[in-house]
Tab-separated table of C-alpha atoms in Angstrom:
chain	number	residue	atom	x	y	z
A	6	MET	CA	294.992	52.403	323.379
A	7	ARG	CA	293.603	51.345	319.824
A	8	THR	CA	290.339	49.791	321.639
A	9	ARG	CA	289.881	53.258	323.588
A	10	LYS	CA	290.092	55.273	320.337
A	11	SER	CA	287.813	52.808	318.291
A	12	ALA	CA	285.271	52.795	321.218
A	13	LEU	CA	285.448	56.926	320.898
A	14	VAL	CA	284.993	57.084	317.362
A	15	ALA	CA	281.910	54.598	317.747
A	16	ALA	CA	280.286	56.739	320.222
A	17	MET	CA	280.738	59.936	317.996
A	18	CYS	CA	279.207	58.426	315.252
A	19	ALA	CA	276.455	56.969	317.151
A	20	GLY	CA	275.748	60.419	318.628
A	21	LEU	CA	276.008	62.125	314.913
A	22	ALA	CA	273.706	59.633	313.701
A	23	ALA	CA	271.350	60.372	316.642
A	24	THR	CA	271.386	64.131	315.975
A	25	LEU	CA	270.590	63.564	312.286
A	26	VAL	CA	267.586	61.295	313.346
A	27	ALA	CA	266.321	63.969	315.779
A	28	CYS	CA	266.804	66.837	313.243
A	29	GLY	CA	265.004	64.506	310.352
A	30	GLY	CA	268.408	63.925	308.759
A	31	GLU	CA	269.442	62.171	305.685
A	32	GLY	CA	266.832	59.364	305.900
A	33	ASP	CA	263.795	62.018	306.004
A	34	LYS	CA	265.152	64.670	303.560
A	35	ASP	CA	262.524	66.638	301.956
A	36	PRO	CA	262.293	65.922	298.254
A	37	ASP	CA	260.836	69.351	297.627
A	38	ALA	CA	263.844	70.923	299.369
A	39	GLY	CA	264.981	73.729	296.895
A	40	THR	CA	262.535	73.209	294.262
A	41	ASN	CA	259.703	75.683	293.371
A	42	GLY	CA	257.073	73.609	295.155
A	43	VAL	CA	254.717	72.269	292.844
A	44	GLY	CA	255.681	68.693	293.735
A	45	LYS	CA	253.482	69.324	296.781
A	46	LEU	CA	250.523	70.287	294.967
A	47	PRO	CA	247.838	67.737	293.432
A	48	ALA	CA	248.507	66.237	290.195
A	49	ALA	CA	245.741	68.231	288.269
A	50	LYS	CA	247.226	71.664	289.557
A	51	ILE	CA	250.644	70.684	288.717
A	52	GLU	CA	249.341	70.021	285.260
A	53	GLY	CA	247.375	73.384	285.213
A	54	LYS	CA	250.394	75.188	286.332
A	55	ALA	CA	252.627	73.676	283.696
A	56	ARG	CA	250.200	74.654	281.217
A	57	THR	CA	249.911	78.519	282.345
A	58	ALA	CA	253.666	78.741	282.393
A	59	ALA	CA	253.786	77.353	278.787
A	60	GLY	CA	251.043	79.710	277.710
A	61	SER	CA	253.120	82.538	279.139
A	62	ALA	CA	256.378	81.703	277.676
A	63	ARG	CA	257.833	83.926	274.653
A	64	ALA	CA	259.350	80.865	273.289
A	65	VAL	CA	260.268	77.287	273.243
A	66	ARG	CA	261.960	74.602	271.258
A	67	LEU	CA	259.987	71.435	270.239
A	68	SER	CA	261.907	68.266	269.330
A	69	GLY	CA	261.061	64.624	268.844
A	70	ASN	CA	258.215	62.490	267.298
A	71	LEU	CA	254.858	63.333	266.541
A	72	VAL	CA	252.279	60.841	265.219
A	73	THR	CA	249.235	62.268	263.684
A	74	LYS	CA	246.648	60.960	261.291
A	75	GLY	CA	248.726	57.912	260.651
A	76	ARG	CA	251.888	59.860	259.968
A	77	THR	CA	255.132	60.066	261.913
A	78	TYR	CA	256.866	63.668	261.879
A	79	THR	CA	260.098	64.276	263.350
A	80	LEU	CA	260.305	67.922	264.565
A	81	ASN	CA	263.203	70.201	265.636
A	82	MET	CA	261.544	73.522	265.716
A	83	ARG	CA	262.049	76.980	267.423
A	84	LEU	CA	258.907	78.908	268.066
A	85	LYS	CA	257.883	82.125	269.428
A	86	ASP	CA	255.033	84.750	269.033
A	87	GLY	CA	254.991	85.765	265.463
A	88	GLY	CA	256.724	82.943	263.865
A	89	GLY	CA	258.882	80.037	263.701
A	90	THR	CA	261.700	78.108	262.351
A	91	GLY	CA	263.067	74.643	262.172
A	92	GLN	CA	263.274	71.239	260.382
A	93	VAL	CA	260.491	68.658	259.797
A	94	SER	CA	260.859	65.146	258.450
A	95	THR	CA	258.339	62.544	257.422
A	96	LYS	CA	258.347	59.690	255.152
A	97	GLY	CA	261.989	59.852	254.075
A	98	SER	CA	261.439	63.696	253.179
A	99	THR	CA	262.679	66.409	254.893
A	100	PHE	CA	262.104	70.420	254.723
A	101	GLU	CA	262.714	73.559	256.506
A	102	LEU	CA	260.006	75.793	257.507
A	103	LEU	CA	260.308	79.431	258.216
A	104	ARG	CA	257.629	81.783	258.999
A	105	VAL	CA	257.956	85.506	259.763
A	106	GLY	CA	254.618	86.881	260.803
A	107	LYS	CA	252.148	85.750	257.992
A	108	ASP	CA	254.563	84.937	255.567
A	109	LEU	CA	255.628	81.155	255.226
A	110	TYR	CA	258.802	79.777	253.460
A	111	LEU	CA	259.386	76.094	252.710
A	112	LYS	CA	263.151	74.941	251.852
A	113	ALA	CA	263.817	71.435	250.586
A	114	ASP	CA	266.552	69.779	248.338
A	115	GLU	CA	266.218	68.444	244.972
A	116	GLY	CA	265.407	65.065	245.979
A	117	PHE	CA	262.312	66.462	248.054
A	118	TRP	CA	260.706	68.332	245.137
A	119	SER	CA	261.447	65.559	242.784
A	120	SER	CA	259.687	62.999	244.943
A	121	GLN	CA	256.743	65.432	245.377
A	122	HIS	CA	256.558	65.424	241.398
A	123	GLY	CA	256.307	61.815	241.373
A	124	LYS	CA	253.518	61.805	243.793
A	125	SER	CA	251.304	64.503	242.332
A	126	ALA	CA	252.286	64.075	238.502
A	127	GLU	CA	248.797	62.846	237.582
A	128	ALA	CA	247.117	65.712	239.402
A	129	GLY	CA	249.403	67.933	237.147
A	130	GLN	CA	251.346	69.119	240.182
A	131	GLY	CA	254.688	68.756	241.504
A	132	ALA	CA	258.076	69.836	240.118
A	133	SER	CA	259.544	68.379	236.819
A	134	GLY	CA	263.300	67.610	237.158
A	135	ASP	CA	264.518	70.884	235.663
A	136	ALA	CA	262.184	72.719	238.146
A	137	ALA	CA	263.318	70.403	241.185
A	138	HIS	CA	266.900	71.188	240.481
A	139	LYS	CA	266.002	75.123	240.340
A	140	LEU	CA	264.031	74.539	243.652
A	141	ASP	CA	266.971	72.813	245.363
A	142	ASP	CA	267.994	74.241	248.598
A	143	LYS	CA	265.739	77.502	247.771
A	144	TYR	CA	263.054	79.153	249.724
A	145	VAL	CA	259.634	78.771	248.443
A	146	LYS	CA	257.148	81.255	249.677
A	147	VAL	CA	253.956	79.238	250.361
A	148	PRO	CA	250.820	81.298	249.192
A	149	SER	CA	248.313	82.125	252.114
A	150	GLY	CA	245.562	80.753	249.963
A	151	ASP	CA	247.173	77.325	249.007
A	152	PRO	CA	245.766	74.226	250.854
A	153	SER	CA	249.353	73.396	252.288
A	154	TYR	CA	249.636	76.853	253.748
A	155	ARG	CA	247.354	76.252	256.833
A	156	ARG	CA	248.927	72.583	257.508
A	157	LEU	CA	252.331	73.836	257.365
A	158	THR	CA	252.031	77.028	259.213
A	159	GLY	CA	250.578	74.811	262.043
A	160	PHE	CA	254.182	73.479	262.526
A	161	THR	CA	255.399	77.042	263.099
A	162	ASP	CA	252.620	78.475	265.414
A	163	LYS	CA	253.696	78.383	269.041
A	164	LYS	CA	250.088	78.772	270.415
A	165	VAL	CA	248.620	75.918	267.946
A	166	MET	CA	251.602	73.558	268.810
A	167	LEU	CA	251.035	73.770	272.564
A	168	GLU	CA	247.447	73.510	272.987
A	169	GLY	CA	247.396	70.671	270.777
A	170	LEU	CA	250.113	68.733	272.279
A	171	LEU	CA	250.027	69.283	276.137
A	172	GLY	CA	246.433	68.040	276.891
A	173	LEU	CA	246.612	64.779	279.021
A	174	HIS	CA	243.260	62.302	278.730
A	175	GLY	CA	241.650	60.882	281.799
A	176	GLU	CA	242.334	61.038	285.424
A	177	ILE	CA	245.277	62.868	286.247
A	178	THR	CA	247.470	61.404	289.002
A	179	SER	CA	251.159	61.905	290.243
A	180	GLY	CA	254.063	60.038	289.097
A	181	ASP	CA	257.611	59.633	289.895
A	182	ARG	CA	260.207	62.121	290.326
A	183	GLY	CA	263.090	62.155	287.861
A	184	GLU	CA	265.401	64.538	285.682
A	185	VAL	CA	265.058	65.889	282.277
A	186	SER	CA	268.450	67.255	280.765
A	187	GLY	CA	269.545	67.646	284.266
A	188	VAL	CA	266.647	69.326	285.701
A	189	ARG	CA	264.495	67.959	288.527
A	190	THR	CA	261.027	67.173	287.410
A	191	ILE	CA	257.770	65.529	288.625
A	192	ARG	CA	255.635	63.603	286.120
A	193	VAL	CA	252.003	63.643	285.924
A	194	LEU	CA	250.087	61.036	284.111
A	195	GLY	CA	246.726	60.654	282.295
A	196	GLY	CA	244.403	57.713	282.372
A	197	LYS	CA	245.192	54.313	284.001
A	198	GLY	CA	249.045	53.789	284.026
A	199	GLY	CA	249.623	56.986	281.726
A	200	GLU	CA	247.609	55.659	278.885
A	201	GLY	CA	246.172	58.992	278.293
A	202	GLY	CA	249.726	60.579	278.076
A	203	SER	CA	252.663	61.931	280.484
A	204	LEU	CA	254.183	65.141	281.482
A	205	ASP	CA	257.385	65.932	282.967
A	206	VAL	CA	257.109	69.119	284.936
A	207	SER	CA	259.986	71.136	286.003
A	208	LEU	CA	260.574	71.409	289.678
A	209	GLU	CA	263.188	74.128	289.017
A	210	GLY	CA	262.266	77.744	288.423
A	211	ARG	CA	258.949	78.115	286.486
A	212	PRO	CA	257.273	74.620	286.125
A	213	TYR	CA	257.745	74.405	282.601
A	214	PRO	CA	256.627	71.114	281.209
A	215	LEU	CA	259.989	69.667	279.787
A	216	ARG	CA	259.042	66.228	278.348
A	217	LEU	CA	255.691	65.000	276.741
A	218	GLN	CA	254.702	61.393	276.247
A	219	ARG	CA	251.242	61.670	274.149
A	220	ALA	CA	248.481	59.482	274.652
A	221	GLY	CA	247.937	56.309	272.483
A	222	ARG	CA	251.700	56.192	271.957
A	223	ALA	CA	251.488	59.019	269.394
A	224	GLY	CA	255.140	60.676	269.994
A	225	VAL	CA	257.333	61.707	272.608
A	226	ILE	CA	258.177	65.600	272.620
A	227	ARG	CA	260.847	67.207	274.479
A	228	LEU	CA	260.266	71.062	275.211
A	229	ALA	CA	263.255	73.214	276.073
A	230	ASP	CA	264.984	76.844	275.555
A	231	TRP	CA	261.814	78.121	277.306
A	232	ASN	CA	261.568	82.071	276.971
A	233	LYS	CA	264.948	82.092	275.241
A	234	ASP	CA	264.252	84.992	272.473
A	235	PHE	CA	265.642	84.241	268.847
A	236	THR	CA	265.783	86.264	265.639
A	237	LEU	CA	263.228	85.454	262.748
A	238	THR	CA	264.331	87.123	259.457
A	239	ALA	CA	262.850	86.636	256.162
A	240	PRO	CA	265.251	85.348	253.496
A	241	ASP	CA	266.744	87.550	251.068
A	242	LYS	CA	264.847	87.850	247.843
A	243	ASP	CA	267.757	86.538	245.826
A	244	HIS	CA	267.111	82.970	247.782
A	245	VAL	CA	263.532	83.089	247.370
A	246	LEU	CA	261.820	81.594	244.329
A	247	ASP	CA	258.160	81.505	243.206
A	248	TYR	CA	256.817	78.051	242.802
A	249	GLY	CA	254.389	79.347	240.418
A	250	ARG	CA	251.618	76.722	241.004
A	251	GLN	CA	249.912	74.846	243.980
A	252	ILE	CA	252.523	73.467	246.608
A	253	PRO	CA	252.394	69.659	246.142
A	254	GLU	CA	250.365	67.516	249.093
A	255	GLY	CA	253.479	65.821	250.314
A	256	PRO	CA	254.501	67.758	253.258
């Protein structure tokens, strides 16, 4: 009896396997099933769709490391049309930025301001110990005419950051499929072996870029919270101090 049952189970399994093969079963599963379909496109078109999706988004969060002009920045910024807010670290210093419209505010601790005083004392800039204490954890409004304004405001400008980050260099080719934070992605590569950077593009929903490896090992940036709006509010006047002189060059 057991032999007859075993033979029956084997026959059923064989029939099921044959049915799966005939229907293009598990062995031939379509990798694009349930996706947005961009994985079927040529690599250059995938990159183009990712850039278009990013450009049309109202908001995004950028986090990771960015290397530019020999300096490494660690970013955690939320950006939207009209401003941005978040934290930037470089060379052991950390500061917060907040931009509401054209108004840019900088907040840092006493150690940051003291270190800036040490770097710029010879130029007559920076904060003395007493001034650094007063500036501790207070917002400083950066004058629009200050040399630091343009450099710092770039960190809070969604369009500037995305246009500067998303470009790949060299011939664009398709890479492997994977996941970023649980979202299925396809990677596009710039240059030979990805030497021109790489971009992981979402295969779910809109084809937003989710992870960027910059060319020349110039940092890795994650992009998240696409189109998730947030509120930007200028700090209370009681929490804003007038630096009184030019912002140090340190940031």
